Amino acid sequence: MAKSKASHNGNGRLEDALRSMLQARASLLQTQAAFQAEMAAFGHRMDDFARRMDEHARRMDDSERITAERFRRIEVILLDHSRVLERLPEAVREKIGFKPPQ
């Protein structure tokens, strides 16, 4: 009988160990599933952040392009005004009939 109790006692410890192992495995699987869900949510947040950054960069590019176009138009206007101003003294002389001495 002593042998029977010892082997039964050994089986009991083995069953306890198996139960503990199965509980630990179930806990590990739950933790792993929670981690994977967190990683998926993090991935979605990163995708959203990247999309917003791309949109911001596109708006900045558009803004820079528009600003560059405005400066080009202003430059054309200033060059035209400079030509008009360079010709102004002669135009005024002609208008008032001034003739330089010969």
PDB file of C-alpha atoms in Angstrom:
ATOM      1  CA  MET A   1       0.000   0.000   0.000  1.00  0.00           C
ATOM      2  CA  ALA A   2       2.860   2.315   0.710  1.00  0.00           C
ATOM      3  CA  LYS A   3       3.936   2.014  -2.866  1.00  0.00           C
ATOM      4  CA  SER A   4       0.435   2.723  -4.092  1.00  0.00           C
ATOM      5  CA  LYS A   5       0.180   5.899  -1.989  1.00  0.00           C
ATOM      6  CA  ALA A   6       3.609   7.046  -3.171  1.00  0.00           C
ATOM      7  CA  SER A   7       2.727   6.547  -6.803  1.00  0.00           C
ATOM      8  CA  HIS A   8      -0.681   8.165  -6.257  1.00  0.00           C
ATOM      9  CA  ASN A   9       0.985  11.008  -4.417  1.00  0.00           C
ATOM     10  CA  GLY A  10       3.453  11.380  -7.325  1.00  0.00           C
ATOM     11  CA  ASN A  11       0.566  11.435  -9.809  1.00  0.00           C
ATOM     12  CA  GLY A  12      -1.119  14.118  -7.734  1.00  0.00           C
ATOM     13  CA  ARG A  13       1.953  16.321  -7.936  1.00  0.00           C
ATOM     14  CA  LEU A  14       2.201  15.659 -11.656  1.00  0.00           C
ATOM     15  CA  GLU A  15      -1.451  16.598 -12.121  1.00  0.00           C
ATOM     16  CA  ASP A  16      -0.917  19.749 -10.033  1.00  0.00           C
ATOM     17  CA  ALA A  17       2.122  20.623 -12.123  1.00  0.00           C
ATOM     18  CA  LEU A  18       0.153  20.049 -15.342  1.00  0.00           C
ATOM     19  CA  ARG A  19      -2.706  22.197 -14.031  1.00  0.00           C
ATOM     20  CA  SER A  20      -0.247  24.981 -13.123  1.00  0.00           C
ATOM     21  CA  MET A  21       1.386  24.705 -16.519  1.00  0.00           C
ATOM     22  CA  LEU A  22      -1.978  24.905 -18.296  1.00  0.00           C
ATOM     23  CA  GLN A  23      -2.969  27.946 -16.223  1.00  0.00           C
ATOM     24  CA  ALA A  24       0.352  29.611 -16.970  1.00  0.00           C
ATOM     25  CA  ARG A  25      -0.098  28.846 -20.681  1.00  0.00           C
ATOM     26  CA  ALA A  26      -3.632  30.292 -20.632  1.00  0.00           C
ATOM     27  CA  SER A  27      -2.306  33.395 -18.884  1.00  0.00           C
ATOM     28  CA  LEU A  28       0.492  33.677 -21.437  1.00  0.00           C
ATOM     29  CA  LEU A  29      -1.995  33.389 -24.314  1.00  0.00           C
ATOM     30  CA  GLN A  30      -4.176  36.120 -22.777  1.00  0.00           C
ATOM     31  CA  THR A  31      -1.164  38.371 -22.295  1.00  0.00           C
ATOM     32  CA  GLN A  32      -0.023  37.682 -25.834  1.00  0.00           C
ATOM     33  CA  ALA A  33      -3.484  38.496 -27.227  1.00  0.00           C
ATOM     34  CA  ALA A  34      -3.585  41.751 -25.216  1.00  0.00           C
ATOM     35  CA  PHE A  35      -0.096  42.640 -26.466  1.00  0.00           C
ATOM     36  CA  GLN A  36      -1.069  41.955 -30.061  1.00  0.00           C
ATOM     37  CA  ALA A  37      -4.189  44.107 -29.674  1.00  0.00           C
ATOM     38  CA  GLU A  38      -2.056  46.937 -28.229  1.00  0.00           C
ATOM     39  CA  MET A  39       0.418  46.589 -31.094  1.00  0.00           C
ATOM     40  CA  ALA A  40      -2.418  46.729 -33.641  1.00  0.00           C
ATOM     41  CA  ALA A  41      -3.834  49.860 -31.971  1.00  0.00           C
ATOM     42  CA  PHE A  42      -0.352  51.391 -31.918  1.00  0.00           C
ATOM     43  CA  GLY A  43       0.033  50.553 -35.613  1.00  0.00           C
ATOM     44  CA  HIS A  44      -3.262  52.308 -36.373  1.00  0.00           C
ATOM     45  CA  ARG A  45      -2.153  55.371 -34.397  1.00  0.00           C
ATOM     46  CA  MET A  46       1.162  55.406 -36.255  1.00  0.00           C
ATOM     47  CA  ASP A  47      -0.630  55.094 -39.610  1.00  0.00           C
ATOM     48  CA  ASP A  48      -2.882  58.011 -38.658  1.00  0.00           C
ATOM     49  CA  PHE A  49       0.117  60.060 -37.552  1.00  0.00           C
ATOM     50  CA  ALA A  50       1.964  59.318 -40.812  1.00  0.00           C
ATOM     51  CA  ARG A  51      -1.132  60.275 -42.815  1.00  0.00           C
ATOM     52  CA  ARG A  52      -1.438  63.572 -40.939  1.00  0.00           C
ATOM     53  CA  MET A  53       2.273  64.279 -41.415  1.00  0.00           C
ATOM     54  CA  ASP A  54       1.977  63.593 -45.153  1.00  0.00           C
ATOM     55  CA  GLU A  55      -1.023  65.929 -45.346  1.00  0.00           C
ATOM     56  CA  HIS A  56       0.855  68.615 -43.435  1.00  0.00           C
ATOM     57  CA  ALA A  57       3.880  68.258 -45.733  1.00  0.00           C
ATOM     58  CA  ARG A  58       1.604  68.504 -48.783  1.00  0.00           C
ATOM     59  CA  ARG A  59       0.001  71.676 -47.407  1.00  0.00           C
ATOM     60  CA  MET A  60       3.431  73.140 -46.697  1.00  0.00           C
ATOM     61  CA  ASP A  61       4.555  72.315 -50.244  1.00  0.00           C
ATOM     62  CA  ASP A  62       1.410  73.965 -51.615  1.00  0.00           C
ATOM     63  CA  SER A  63       1.979  77.003 -49.410  1.00  0.00           C
ATOM     64  CA  GLU A  64       5.613  77.296 -50.514  1.00  0.00           C
ATOM     65  CA  ARG A  65       4.595  76.945 -54.155  1.00  0.00           C
ATOM     66  CA  ILE A  66       1.909  79.633 -53.785  1.00  0.00           C
ATOM     67  CA  THR A  67       4.347  81.945 -51.978  1.00  0.00           C
ATOM     68  CA  ALA A  68       6.966  81.436 -54.693  1.00  0.00           C
ATOM     69  CA  GLU A  69       4.388  82.255 -57.392  1.00  0.00           C
ATOM     70  CA  ARG A  70       3.354  85.419 -55.521  1.00  0.00           C
ATOM     71  CA  PHE A  71       6.981  86.540 -55.239  1.00  0.00           C
ATOM     72  CA  ARG A  72       7.509  85.947 -58.979  1.00  0.00           C
ATOM     73  CA  ARG A  73       4.454  88.100 -59.781  1.00  0.00           C
ATOM     74  CA  ILE A  74       5.640  90.819 -57.389  1.00  0.00           C
ATOM     75  CA  GLU A  75       9.077  90.725 -59.021  1.00  0.00           C
ATOM     76  CA  VAL A  76       7.532  91.164 -62.486  1.00  0.00           C
ATOM     77  CA  ILE A  77       5.517  94.139 -61.237  1.00  0.00           C
ATOM     78  CA  LEU A  78       8.579  95.708 -59.603  1.00  0.00           C
ATOM     79  CA  LEU A  79      10.663  95.285 -62.754  1.00  0.00           C
ATOM     80  CA  ASP A  80       7.893  96.884 -64.795  1.00  0.00           C
ATOM     81  CA  HIS A  81       7.678  99.783 -62.322  1.00  0.00           C
ATOM     82  CA  SER A  82      11.463 100.191 -62.452  1.00  0.00           C
ATOM     83  CA  ARG A  83      11.341 100.501 -66.265  1.00  0.00           C
ATOM     84  CA  VAL A  84       8.553 103.074 -65.999  1.00  0.00           C
ATOM     85  CA  LEU A  85      10.489 105.070 -63.399  1.00  0.00           C
ATOM     86  CA  GLU A  86      13.681 104.975 -65.509  1.00  0.00           C
ATOM     87  CA  ARG A  87      11.768 106.485 -68.442  1.00  0.00           C
ATOM     88  CA  LEU A  88       9.863 108.993 -66.317  1.00  0.00           C
ATOM     89  CA  PRO A  89      12.366 111.885 -66.360  1.00  0.00           C
ATOM     90  CA  GLU A  90      12.589 111.804 -70.148  1.00  0.00           C
ATOM     91  CA  ALA A  91       8.812 111.488 -70.492  1.00  0.00           C
ATOM     92  CA  VAL A  92       8.337 114.528 -68.218  1.00  0.00           C
ATOM     93  CA  ARG A  93      10.898 116.554 -70.233  1.00  0.00           C
ATOM     94  CA  GLU A  94       9.115 115.681 -73.454  1.00  0.00           C
ATOM     95  CA  LYS A  95       5.714 116.481 -71.949  1.00  0.00           C
ATOM     96  CA  ILE A  96       6.727 119.953 -70.777  1.00  0.00           C
ATOM     97  CA  GLY A  97       8.658 120.631 -73.922  1.00  0.00           C
ATOM     98  CA  PHE A  98      12.086 120.918 -72.354  1.00  0.00           C
ATOM     99  CA  LYS A  99      14.948 120.755 -74.814  1.00  0.00           C
ATOM    100  CA  PRO A 100      18.504 120.349 -73.592  1.00  0.00           C
ATOM    101  CA  PRO A 101      20.945 123.008 -74.766  1.00  0.00           C
ATOM    102  CA  GLN A 102      22.792 122.087 -77.911  1.00  0.00           C
TER     103      GLN A 102
END
